[in-house]
Short mmCIF file of C-alpha atoms and ligand atoms in Angstrom, two decimals:
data_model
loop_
_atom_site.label_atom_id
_atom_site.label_comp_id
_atom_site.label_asym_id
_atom_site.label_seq_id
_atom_site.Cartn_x
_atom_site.Cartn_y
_atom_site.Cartn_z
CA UNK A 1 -74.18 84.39 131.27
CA UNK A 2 -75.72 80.98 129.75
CA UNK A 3 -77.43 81.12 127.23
CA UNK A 4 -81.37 82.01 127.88
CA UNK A 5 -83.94 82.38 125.04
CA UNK A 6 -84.47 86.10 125.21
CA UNK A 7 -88.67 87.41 125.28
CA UNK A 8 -90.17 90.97 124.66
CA UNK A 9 -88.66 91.66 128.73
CA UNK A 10 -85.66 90.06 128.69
CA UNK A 11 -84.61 91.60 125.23
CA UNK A 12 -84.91 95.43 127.04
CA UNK A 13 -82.10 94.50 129.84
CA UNK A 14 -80.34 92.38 126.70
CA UNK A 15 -79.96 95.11 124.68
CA UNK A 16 -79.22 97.80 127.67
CA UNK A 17 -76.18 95.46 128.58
CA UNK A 18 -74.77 95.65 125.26
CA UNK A 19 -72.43 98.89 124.74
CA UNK A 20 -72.79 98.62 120.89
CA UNK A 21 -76.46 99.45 121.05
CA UNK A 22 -75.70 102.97 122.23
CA UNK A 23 -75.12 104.02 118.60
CA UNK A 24 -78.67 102.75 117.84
CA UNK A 25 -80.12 104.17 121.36
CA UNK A 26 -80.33 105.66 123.98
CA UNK A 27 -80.30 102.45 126.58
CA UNK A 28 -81.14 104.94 129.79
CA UNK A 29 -84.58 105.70 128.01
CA UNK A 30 -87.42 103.96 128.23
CA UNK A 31 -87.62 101.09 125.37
CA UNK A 32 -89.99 98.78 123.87
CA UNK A 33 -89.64 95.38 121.62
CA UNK A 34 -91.82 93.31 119.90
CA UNK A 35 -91.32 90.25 117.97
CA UNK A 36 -91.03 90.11 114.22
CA UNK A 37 -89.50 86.96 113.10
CA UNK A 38 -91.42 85.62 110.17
CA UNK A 39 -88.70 82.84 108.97
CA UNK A 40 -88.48 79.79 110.00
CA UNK A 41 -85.41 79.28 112.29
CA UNK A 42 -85.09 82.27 114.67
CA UNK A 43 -86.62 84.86 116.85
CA UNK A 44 -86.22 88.48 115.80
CA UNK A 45 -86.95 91.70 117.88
CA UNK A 46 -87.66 95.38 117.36
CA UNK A 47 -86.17 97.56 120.41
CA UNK A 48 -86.91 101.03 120.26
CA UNK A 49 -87.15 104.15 122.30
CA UNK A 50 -90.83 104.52 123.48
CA UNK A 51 -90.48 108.63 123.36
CA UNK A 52 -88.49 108.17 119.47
CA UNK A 53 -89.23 105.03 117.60
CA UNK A 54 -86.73 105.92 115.01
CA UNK A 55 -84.07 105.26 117.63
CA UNK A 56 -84.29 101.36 117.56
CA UNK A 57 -82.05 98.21 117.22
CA UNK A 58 -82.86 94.51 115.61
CA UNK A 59 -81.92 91.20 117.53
CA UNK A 60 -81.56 88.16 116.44
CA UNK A 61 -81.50 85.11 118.49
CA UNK A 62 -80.97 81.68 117.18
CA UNK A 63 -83.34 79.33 118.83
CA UNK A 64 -82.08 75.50 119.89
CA UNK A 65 -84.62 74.23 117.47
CA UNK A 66 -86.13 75.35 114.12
CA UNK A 67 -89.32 77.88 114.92
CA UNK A 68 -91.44 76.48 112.95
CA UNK A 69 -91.07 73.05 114.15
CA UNK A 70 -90.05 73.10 117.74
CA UNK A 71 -89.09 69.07 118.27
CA UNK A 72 -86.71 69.30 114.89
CA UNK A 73 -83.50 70.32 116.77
CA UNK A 74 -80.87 72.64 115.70
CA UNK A 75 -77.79 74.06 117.25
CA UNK A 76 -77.85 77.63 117.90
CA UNK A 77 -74.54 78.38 116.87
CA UNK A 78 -75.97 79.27 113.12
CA UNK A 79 -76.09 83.01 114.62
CA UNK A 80 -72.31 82.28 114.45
CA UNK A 81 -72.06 81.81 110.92
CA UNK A 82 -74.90 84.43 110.36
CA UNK A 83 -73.01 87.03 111.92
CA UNK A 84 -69.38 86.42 110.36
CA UNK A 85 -71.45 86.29 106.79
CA UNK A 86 -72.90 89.78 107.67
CA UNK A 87 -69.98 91.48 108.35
CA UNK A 88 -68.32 89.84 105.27
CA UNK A 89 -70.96 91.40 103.28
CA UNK A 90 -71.06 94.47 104.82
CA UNK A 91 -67.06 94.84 104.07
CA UNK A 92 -67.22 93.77 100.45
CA UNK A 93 -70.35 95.21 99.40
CA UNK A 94 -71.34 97.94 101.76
CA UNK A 95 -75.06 98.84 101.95
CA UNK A 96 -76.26 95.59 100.62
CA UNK A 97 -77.10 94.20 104.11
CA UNK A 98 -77.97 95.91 107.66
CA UNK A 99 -75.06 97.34 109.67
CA UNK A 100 -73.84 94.76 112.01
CA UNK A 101 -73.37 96.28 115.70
CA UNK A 102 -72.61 93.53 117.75
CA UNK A 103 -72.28 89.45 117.85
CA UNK A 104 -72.44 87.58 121.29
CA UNK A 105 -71.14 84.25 120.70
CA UNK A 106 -73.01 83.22 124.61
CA UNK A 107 -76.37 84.29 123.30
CA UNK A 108 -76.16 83.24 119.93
CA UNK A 109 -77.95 86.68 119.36
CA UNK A 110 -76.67 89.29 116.19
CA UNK A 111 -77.33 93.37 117.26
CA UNK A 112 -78.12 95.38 113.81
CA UNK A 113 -79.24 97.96 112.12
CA UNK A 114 -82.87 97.72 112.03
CA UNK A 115 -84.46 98.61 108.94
CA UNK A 116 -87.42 100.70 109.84
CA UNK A 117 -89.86 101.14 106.78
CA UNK A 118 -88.48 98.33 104.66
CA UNK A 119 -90.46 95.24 103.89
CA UNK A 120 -89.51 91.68 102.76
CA UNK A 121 -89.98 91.94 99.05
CA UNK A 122 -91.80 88.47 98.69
CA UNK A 123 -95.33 89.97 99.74
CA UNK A 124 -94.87 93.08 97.10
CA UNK A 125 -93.64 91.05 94.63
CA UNK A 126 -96.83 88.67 95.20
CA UNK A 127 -98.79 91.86 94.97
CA UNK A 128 -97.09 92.54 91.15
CA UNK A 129 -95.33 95.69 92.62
CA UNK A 130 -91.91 96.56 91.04
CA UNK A 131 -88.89 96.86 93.07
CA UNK A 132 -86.93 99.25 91.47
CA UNK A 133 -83.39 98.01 90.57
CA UNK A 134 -84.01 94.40 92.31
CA UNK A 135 -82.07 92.69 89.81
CA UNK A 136 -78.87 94.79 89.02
CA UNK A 137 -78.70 94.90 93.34
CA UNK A 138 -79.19 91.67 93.82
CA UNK A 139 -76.44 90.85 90.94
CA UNK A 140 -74.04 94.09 91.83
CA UNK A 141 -73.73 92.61 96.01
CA UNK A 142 -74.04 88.98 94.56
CA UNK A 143 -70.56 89.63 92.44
CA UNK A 144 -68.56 91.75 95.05
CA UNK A 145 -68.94 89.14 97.81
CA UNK A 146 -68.59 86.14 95.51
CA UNK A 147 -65.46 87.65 93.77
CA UNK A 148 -64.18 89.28 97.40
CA UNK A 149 -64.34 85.61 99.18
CA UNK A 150 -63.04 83.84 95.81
CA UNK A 151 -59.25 82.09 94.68
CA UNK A 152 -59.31 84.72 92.16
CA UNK A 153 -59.16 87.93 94.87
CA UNK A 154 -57.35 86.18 97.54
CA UNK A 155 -54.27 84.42 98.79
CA UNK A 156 -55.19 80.89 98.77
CA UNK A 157 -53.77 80.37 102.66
CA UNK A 158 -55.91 83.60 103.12
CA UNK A 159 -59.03 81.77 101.35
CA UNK A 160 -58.61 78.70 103.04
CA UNK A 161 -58.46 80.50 106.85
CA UNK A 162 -61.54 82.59 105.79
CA UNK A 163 -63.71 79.67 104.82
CA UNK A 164 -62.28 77.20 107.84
CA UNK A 165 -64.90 78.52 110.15
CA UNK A 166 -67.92 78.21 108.20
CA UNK A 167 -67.00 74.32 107.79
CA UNK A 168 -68.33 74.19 111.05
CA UNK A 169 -72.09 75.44 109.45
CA UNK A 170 -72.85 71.78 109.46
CA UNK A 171 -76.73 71.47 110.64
CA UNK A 172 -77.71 74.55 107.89
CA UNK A 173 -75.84 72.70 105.23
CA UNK A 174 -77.55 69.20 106.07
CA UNK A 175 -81.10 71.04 105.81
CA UNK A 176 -80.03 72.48 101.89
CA UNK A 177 -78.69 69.36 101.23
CA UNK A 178 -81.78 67.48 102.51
CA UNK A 179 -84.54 69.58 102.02
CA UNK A 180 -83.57 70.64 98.54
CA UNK A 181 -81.24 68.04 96.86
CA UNK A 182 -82.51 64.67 97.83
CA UNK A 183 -86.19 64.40 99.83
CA UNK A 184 -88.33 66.03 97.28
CA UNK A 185 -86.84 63.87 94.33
CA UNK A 186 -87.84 60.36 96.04
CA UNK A 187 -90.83 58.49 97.41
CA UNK A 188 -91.90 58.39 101.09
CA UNK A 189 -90.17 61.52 102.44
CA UNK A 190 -91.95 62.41 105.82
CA UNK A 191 -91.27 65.89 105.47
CA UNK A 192 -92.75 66.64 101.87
CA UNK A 193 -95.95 67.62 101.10
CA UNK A 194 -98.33 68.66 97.98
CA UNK A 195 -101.44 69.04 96.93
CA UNK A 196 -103.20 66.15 95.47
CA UNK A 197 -103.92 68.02 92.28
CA UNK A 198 -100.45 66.65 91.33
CA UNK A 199 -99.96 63.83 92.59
CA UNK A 200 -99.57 62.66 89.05
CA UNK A 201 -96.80 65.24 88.67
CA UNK A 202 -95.22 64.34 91.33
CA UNK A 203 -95.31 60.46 90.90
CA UNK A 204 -93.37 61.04 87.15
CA UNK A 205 -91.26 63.67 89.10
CA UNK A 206 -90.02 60.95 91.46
CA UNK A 207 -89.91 58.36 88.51
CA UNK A 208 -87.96 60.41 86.34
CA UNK A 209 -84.08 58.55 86.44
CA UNK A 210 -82.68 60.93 84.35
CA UNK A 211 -83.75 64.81 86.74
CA UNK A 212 -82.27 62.23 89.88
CA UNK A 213 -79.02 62.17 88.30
CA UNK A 214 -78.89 66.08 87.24
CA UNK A 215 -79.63 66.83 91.28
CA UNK A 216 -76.97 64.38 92.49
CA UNK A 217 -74.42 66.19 90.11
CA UNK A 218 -75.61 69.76 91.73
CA UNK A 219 -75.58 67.96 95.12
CA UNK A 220 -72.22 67.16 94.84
CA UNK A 221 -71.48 70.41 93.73
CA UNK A 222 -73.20 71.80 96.26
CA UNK A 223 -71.11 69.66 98.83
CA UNK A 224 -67.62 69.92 97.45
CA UNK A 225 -67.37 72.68 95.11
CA UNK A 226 -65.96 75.93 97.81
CA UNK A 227 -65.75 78.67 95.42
CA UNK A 228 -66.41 81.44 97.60
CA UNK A 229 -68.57 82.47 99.88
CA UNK A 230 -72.36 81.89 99.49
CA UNK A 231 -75.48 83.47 101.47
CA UNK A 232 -77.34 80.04 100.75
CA UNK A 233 -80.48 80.83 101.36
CA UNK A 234 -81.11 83.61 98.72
CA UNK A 235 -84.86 83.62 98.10
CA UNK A 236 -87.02 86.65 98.08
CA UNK A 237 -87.98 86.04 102.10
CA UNK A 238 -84.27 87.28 102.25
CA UNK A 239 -84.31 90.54 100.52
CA UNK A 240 -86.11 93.51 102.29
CA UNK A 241 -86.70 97.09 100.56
CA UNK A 242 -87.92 100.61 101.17
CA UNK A 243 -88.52 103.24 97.84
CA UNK A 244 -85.41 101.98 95.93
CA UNK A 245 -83.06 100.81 98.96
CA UNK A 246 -82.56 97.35 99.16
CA UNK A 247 -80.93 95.50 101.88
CA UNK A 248 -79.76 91.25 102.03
CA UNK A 249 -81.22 89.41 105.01
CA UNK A 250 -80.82 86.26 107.20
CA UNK A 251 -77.41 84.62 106.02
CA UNK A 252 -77.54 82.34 108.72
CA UNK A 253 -76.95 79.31 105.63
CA UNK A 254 -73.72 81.03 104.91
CA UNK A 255 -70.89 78.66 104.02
CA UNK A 256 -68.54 78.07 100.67
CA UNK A 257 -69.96 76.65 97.45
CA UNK A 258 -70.82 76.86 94.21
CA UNK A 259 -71.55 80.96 93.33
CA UNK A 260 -74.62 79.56 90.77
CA UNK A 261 -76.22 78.57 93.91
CA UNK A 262 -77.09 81.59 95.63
CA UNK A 263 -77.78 83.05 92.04
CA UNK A 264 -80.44 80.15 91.37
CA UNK A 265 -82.38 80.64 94.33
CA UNK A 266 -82.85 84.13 93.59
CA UNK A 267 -83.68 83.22 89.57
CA UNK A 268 -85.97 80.09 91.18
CA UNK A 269 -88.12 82.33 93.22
CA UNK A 270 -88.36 85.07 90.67
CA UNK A 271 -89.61 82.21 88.16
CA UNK A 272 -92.28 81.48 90.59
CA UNK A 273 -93.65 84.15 91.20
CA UNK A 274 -93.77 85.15 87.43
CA UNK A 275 -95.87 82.25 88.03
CA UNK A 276 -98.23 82.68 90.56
CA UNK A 277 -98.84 86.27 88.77
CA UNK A 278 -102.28 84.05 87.49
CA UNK A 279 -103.38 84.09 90.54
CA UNK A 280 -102.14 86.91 92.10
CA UNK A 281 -102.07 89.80 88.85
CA UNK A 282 -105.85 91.45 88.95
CA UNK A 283 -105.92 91.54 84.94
CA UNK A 284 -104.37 89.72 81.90
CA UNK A 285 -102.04 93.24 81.14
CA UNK A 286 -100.96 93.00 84.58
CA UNK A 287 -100.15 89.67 84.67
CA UNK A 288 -97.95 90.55 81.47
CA UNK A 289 -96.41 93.50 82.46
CA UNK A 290 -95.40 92.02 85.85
CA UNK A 291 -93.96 89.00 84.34
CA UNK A 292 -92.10 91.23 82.04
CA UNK A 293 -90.49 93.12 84.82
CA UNK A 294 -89.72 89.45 86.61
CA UNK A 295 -88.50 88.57 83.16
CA UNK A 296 -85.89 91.88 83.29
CA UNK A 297 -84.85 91.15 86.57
CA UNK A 298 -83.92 87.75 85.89
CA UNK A 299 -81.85 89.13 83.22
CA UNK A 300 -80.47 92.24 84.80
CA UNK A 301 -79.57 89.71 87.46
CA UNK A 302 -77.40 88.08 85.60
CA UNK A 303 -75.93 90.96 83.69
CA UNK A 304 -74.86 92.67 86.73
CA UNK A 305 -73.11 90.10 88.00
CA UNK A 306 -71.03 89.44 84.96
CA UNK A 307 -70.02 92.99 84.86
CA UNK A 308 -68.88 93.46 87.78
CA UNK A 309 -67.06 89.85 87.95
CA UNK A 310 -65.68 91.15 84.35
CA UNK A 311 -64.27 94.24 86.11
CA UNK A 312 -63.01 92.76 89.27
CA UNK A 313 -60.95 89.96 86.99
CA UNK A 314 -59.00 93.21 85.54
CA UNK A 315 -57.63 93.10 88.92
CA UNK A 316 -56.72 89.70 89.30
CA UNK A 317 -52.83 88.96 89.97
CA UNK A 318 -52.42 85.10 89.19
CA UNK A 319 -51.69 84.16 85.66
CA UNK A 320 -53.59 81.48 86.03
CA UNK A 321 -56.91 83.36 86.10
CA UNK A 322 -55.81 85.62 83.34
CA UNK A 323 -55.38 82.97 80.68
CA UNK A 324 -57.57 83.72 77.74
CA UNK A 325 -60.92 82.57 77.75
CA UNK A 326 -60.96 81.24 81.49
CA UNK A 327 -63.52 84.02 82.35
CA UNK A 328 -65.87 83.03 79.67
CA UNK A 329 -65.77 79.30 81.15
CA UNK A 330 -66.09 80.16 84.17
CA UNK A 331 -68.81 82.31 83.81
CA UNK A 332 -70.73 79.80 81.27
CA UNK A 333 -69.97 77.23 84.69
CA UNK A 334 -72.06 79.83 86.73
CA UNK A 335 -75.03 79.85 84.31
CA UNK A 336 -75.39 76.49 83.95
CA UNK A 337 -74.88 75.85 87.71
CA UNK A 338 -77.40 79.22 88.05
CA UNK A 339 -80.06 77.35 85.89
CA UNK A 340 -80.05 74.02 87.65
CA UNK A 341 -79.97 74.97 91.55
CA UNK A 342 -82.78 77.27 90.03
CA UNK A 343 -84.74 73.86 88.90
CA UNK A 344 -83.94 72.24 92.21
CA UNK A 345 -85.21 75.09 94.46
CA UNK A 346 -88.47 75.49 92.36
CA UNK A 347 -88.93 71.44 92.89
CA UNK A 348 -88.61 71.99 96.51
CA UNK A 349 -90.72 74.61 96.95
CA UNK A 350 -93.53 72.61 95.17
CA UNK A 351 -93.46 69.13 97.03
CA UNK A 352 -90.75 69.30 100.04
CA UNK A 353 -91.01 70.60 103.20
CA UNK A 354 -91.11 74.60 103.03
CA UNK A 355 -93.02 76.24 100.17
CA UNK A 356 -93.23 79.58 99.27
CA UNK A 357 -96.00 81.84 99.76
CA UNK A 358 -96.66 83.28 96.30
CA UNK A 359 -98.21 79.94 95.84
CA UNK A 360 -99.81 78.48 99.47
CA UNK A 361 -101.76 81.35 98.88
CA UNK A 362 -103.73 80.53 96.00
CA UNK A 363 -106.83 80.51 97.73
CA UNK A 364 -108.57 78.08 94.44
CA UNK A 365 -106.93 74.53 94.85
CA UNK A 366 -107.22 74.21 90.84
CA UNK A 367 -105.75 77.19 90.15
CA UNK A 368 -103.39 76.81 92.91
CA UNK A 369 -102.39 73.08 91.23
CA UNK A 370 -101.95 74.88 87.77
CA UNK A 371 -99.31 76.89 88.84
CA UNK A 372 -97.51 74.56 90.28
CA UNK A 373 -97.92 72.15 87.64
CA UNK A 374 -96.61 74.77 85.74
CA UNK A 375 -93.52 75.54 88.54
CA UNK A 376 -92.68 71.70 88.25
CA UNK A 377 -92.59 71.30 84.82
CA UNK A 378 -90.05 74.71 84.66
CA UNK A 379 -88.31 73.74 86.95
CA UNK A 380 -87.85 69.87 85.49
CA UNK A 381 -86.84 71.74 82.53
CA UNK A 382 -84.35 73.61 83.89
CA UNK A 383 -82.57 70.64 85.95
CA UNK A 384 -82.66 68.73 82.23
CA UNK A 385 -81.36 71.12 80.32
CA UNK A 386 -78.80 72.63 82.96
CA UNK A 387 -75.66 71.34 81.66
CA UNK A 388 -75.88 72.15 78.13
CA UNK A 389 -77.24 75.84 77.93
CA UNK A 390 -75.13 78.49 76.49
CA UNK A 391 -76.98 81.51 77.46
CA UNK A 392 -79.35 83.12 79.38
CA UNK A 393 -82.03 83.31 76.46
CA UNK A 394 -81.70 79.32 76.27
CA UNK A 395 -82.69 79.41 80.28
CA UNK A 396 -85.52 81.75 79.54
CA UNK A 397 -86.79 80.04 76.79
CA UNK A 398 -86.98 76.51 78.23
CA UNK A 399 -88.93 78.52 81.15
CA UNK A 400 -91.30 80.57 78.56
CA UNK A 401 -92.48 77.12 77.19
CA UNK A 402 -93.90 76.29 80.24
CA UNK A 403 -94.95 79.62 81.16
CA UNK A 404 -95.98 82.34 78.63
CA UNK A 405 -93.93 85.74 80.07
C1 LIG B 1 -86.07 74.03 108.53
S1 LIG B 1 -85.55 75.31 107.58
C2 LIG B 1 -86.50 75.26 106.13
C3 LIG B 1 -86.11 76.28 105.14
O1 LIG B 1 -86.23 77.57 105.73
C4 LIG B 1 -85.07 78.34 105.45
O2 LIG B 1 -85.41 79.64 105.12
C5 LIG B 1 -84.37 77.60 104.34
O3 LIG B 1 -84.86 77.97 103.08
C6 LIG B 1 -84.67 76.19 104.67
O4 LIG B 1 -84.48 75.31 103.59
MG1 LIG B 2 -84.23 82.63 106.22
#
């Protein structure tokens, strides 16, 4: 069948066509969908029985054009790359994403598990409530798929065949690499936008020679460097959770890169959050307290994933990997990468085209242009210092001067 963009009918006969859906199901009952997508790119439904709601599948269809912006064009062949990435995940670090039931290559359209009673994290964390564990999950998945899709696990004709296909990711990676690496950094970029309480930021942002050639290197990076295989578009939108079960959305940016890339959009938006808690946190303590737990995640992040990286290398069978003090490098390599695609996501959520909603929100224009004064200036930090820190305490510092946790 050629490919139709599926509505709240269609999607019933959609789903009752597709075999896989029975284990989610029953397609002879009667069903219902609405739609849920709240991203930017695609169009996400809820099917579920009418007489058992609990009985329900997610679809998701990639749209020929971005949904936020109907007249910017994209290929819908993303759900490609979004489905291969899922199953990848689900295989090397089981439970960290939905269950993948089904991919249909005609419809561009991914069947899954759909996670009744979870939320996307970013509106909790906005509210200063804790999700229990975020940090050592979000590190613990983070490792096993990096490692699991890396030179150091497999064969290199096996690493090469498993990252030919996402070469073809070529519209997703042109958004990253234009959308986060060059438009915000320079002058007369249709797509960015700010509020004109910092304009003056902005203006020495854009003047500032030195940050330009920092984001080139991580461009380049970002471009060339294939380590392994990246979600690359890990921001809190991404991550959905229920009590203390967390789940990995929307990998439809999947493709190989640098592993500090996925790690720094996850530290970015934690960072600005922490600070947006002025605006958001009801009390001074609060404000505190939640920026403490941000503070712990951040760290627990990054502690999590070196352990379990640590581990998996006891495994590794090339001598090349093993030679003493390689590990250390490499892992000093991730942090630094970690705390400059950190700086560039913060940048880009402050003056390019899609911002984050901890800080939109902030109702008061002054307040809102504090904290973003206050992102920018991390995040400049960050993309200065990138190359040079040593540990994590030097990336949390630089941040803490700009922000009190
Ligand atoms: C046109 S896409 C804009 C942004 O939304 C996605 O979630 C990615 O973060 C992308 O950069
Ligand atoms: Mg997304």
């Amino acid at each position: 069948m050629p490919y139709q963009i599926l509505n709240v009918e269609s999607v019933l006969d959609y789903v009752r066509r597709r075999p896989e859906s029975r284990t989610a199901l029953d397609p002879e009952k009667e069903l219902d969908a609405v739609e849920v997508g709240d991203g930017n790119l695609n169009l996400v439904f809820k099917v579920s029985q009418v007489d058992d709601s609990s009985r329900t599948v997610l679809v998701k269809q990639a749209l020929p054009h971005v949904r936020v912006a109907e007249d910017w064009k994209l290929s819908p062949i993303r759900g490609r790359f979004e489905a291969l990435s899922l199953q990848a995940f689900h295989a090397l670090a089981p439970g960290s994403v939905p269950e993948p039931l089904w991919y249909d290559d005609e419809q561009y359209t991914i069947g899954m598990e759909n996670l009744v009673g979870f939320e996307v994290i970013r509106q909790p964390m906005m509210e200063g409530r804790d999700i229990p564990e975020l940090g050592n999950f979000v590190g613990t998945a983070m490792a096993k798929v990096h490692f699991g899709t890396s030179d150091f696990a497999t064969d290199s004709a096996e690493k090469r065949r498993s990252l030919a296909p996402y070469t073809a990711n070529t519209e997703l990676c042109r958004i990253t690499e234009d959308l986060i690496f060059t438009e915000p950094f320079h002058v007369a970029q249709e797509r960015n936008h700010w509020v004109p309480e910092i304009d003056d930021d902005v203006a020495r942002l854009q003047a500032d020679q030195g940050l330009k050639r920092e984001v080139a290197a991580l461009k380049l990076a970002f471009m060339t460097r294939a380590e392994a295989l990246l979600h690359g578009d890990l921001h809190t939108g991404s991550i959905m959770a229920k009590d203390r079960a967390i789940r990995i959305i929307d990998s439809e940016f999947a493709f190989y890169g640098p592993v500090g890339f996925d790690l720094g959009l996850f530290i970015g938006n934690l960072l600005m959050n922490a600070a947006a808690q002025v605006a958001h946190a009801p009390t001074e303590s609060a404000r505190r307290n939640y920026r403490d737990y941000v503070r712990n995640q951040v760290v627990t992040t990054m502690e999590s994933y070196e352990r379990v990286l640590r581990e998996a290398f006891a495994s590794v069978s090339s001598p090349s990997w093993q030679a003493p003090g390689f590990l250390d490098a490499f892992l000093l390599s991730v942090l630094r990468d970690t705390c400059g695609f950190a700086g560039a996501e913060m940048v880009r959520r402050t003056v390019g085209f899609a911002h984050v909603k901890d800080i939109d929100d902030i109702v008061d224009p002054a307040l809102r242009g504090v904290v973003q004064r206050q992102v920018l200036a991390i995040a400049r930090r960050l993309l200065h210092i990138h190359r040079h820190v040593e540990t994590l305490d030097d990336v949390l510092t630089a941040a803490q001067e700009a922000l009190e946790f």
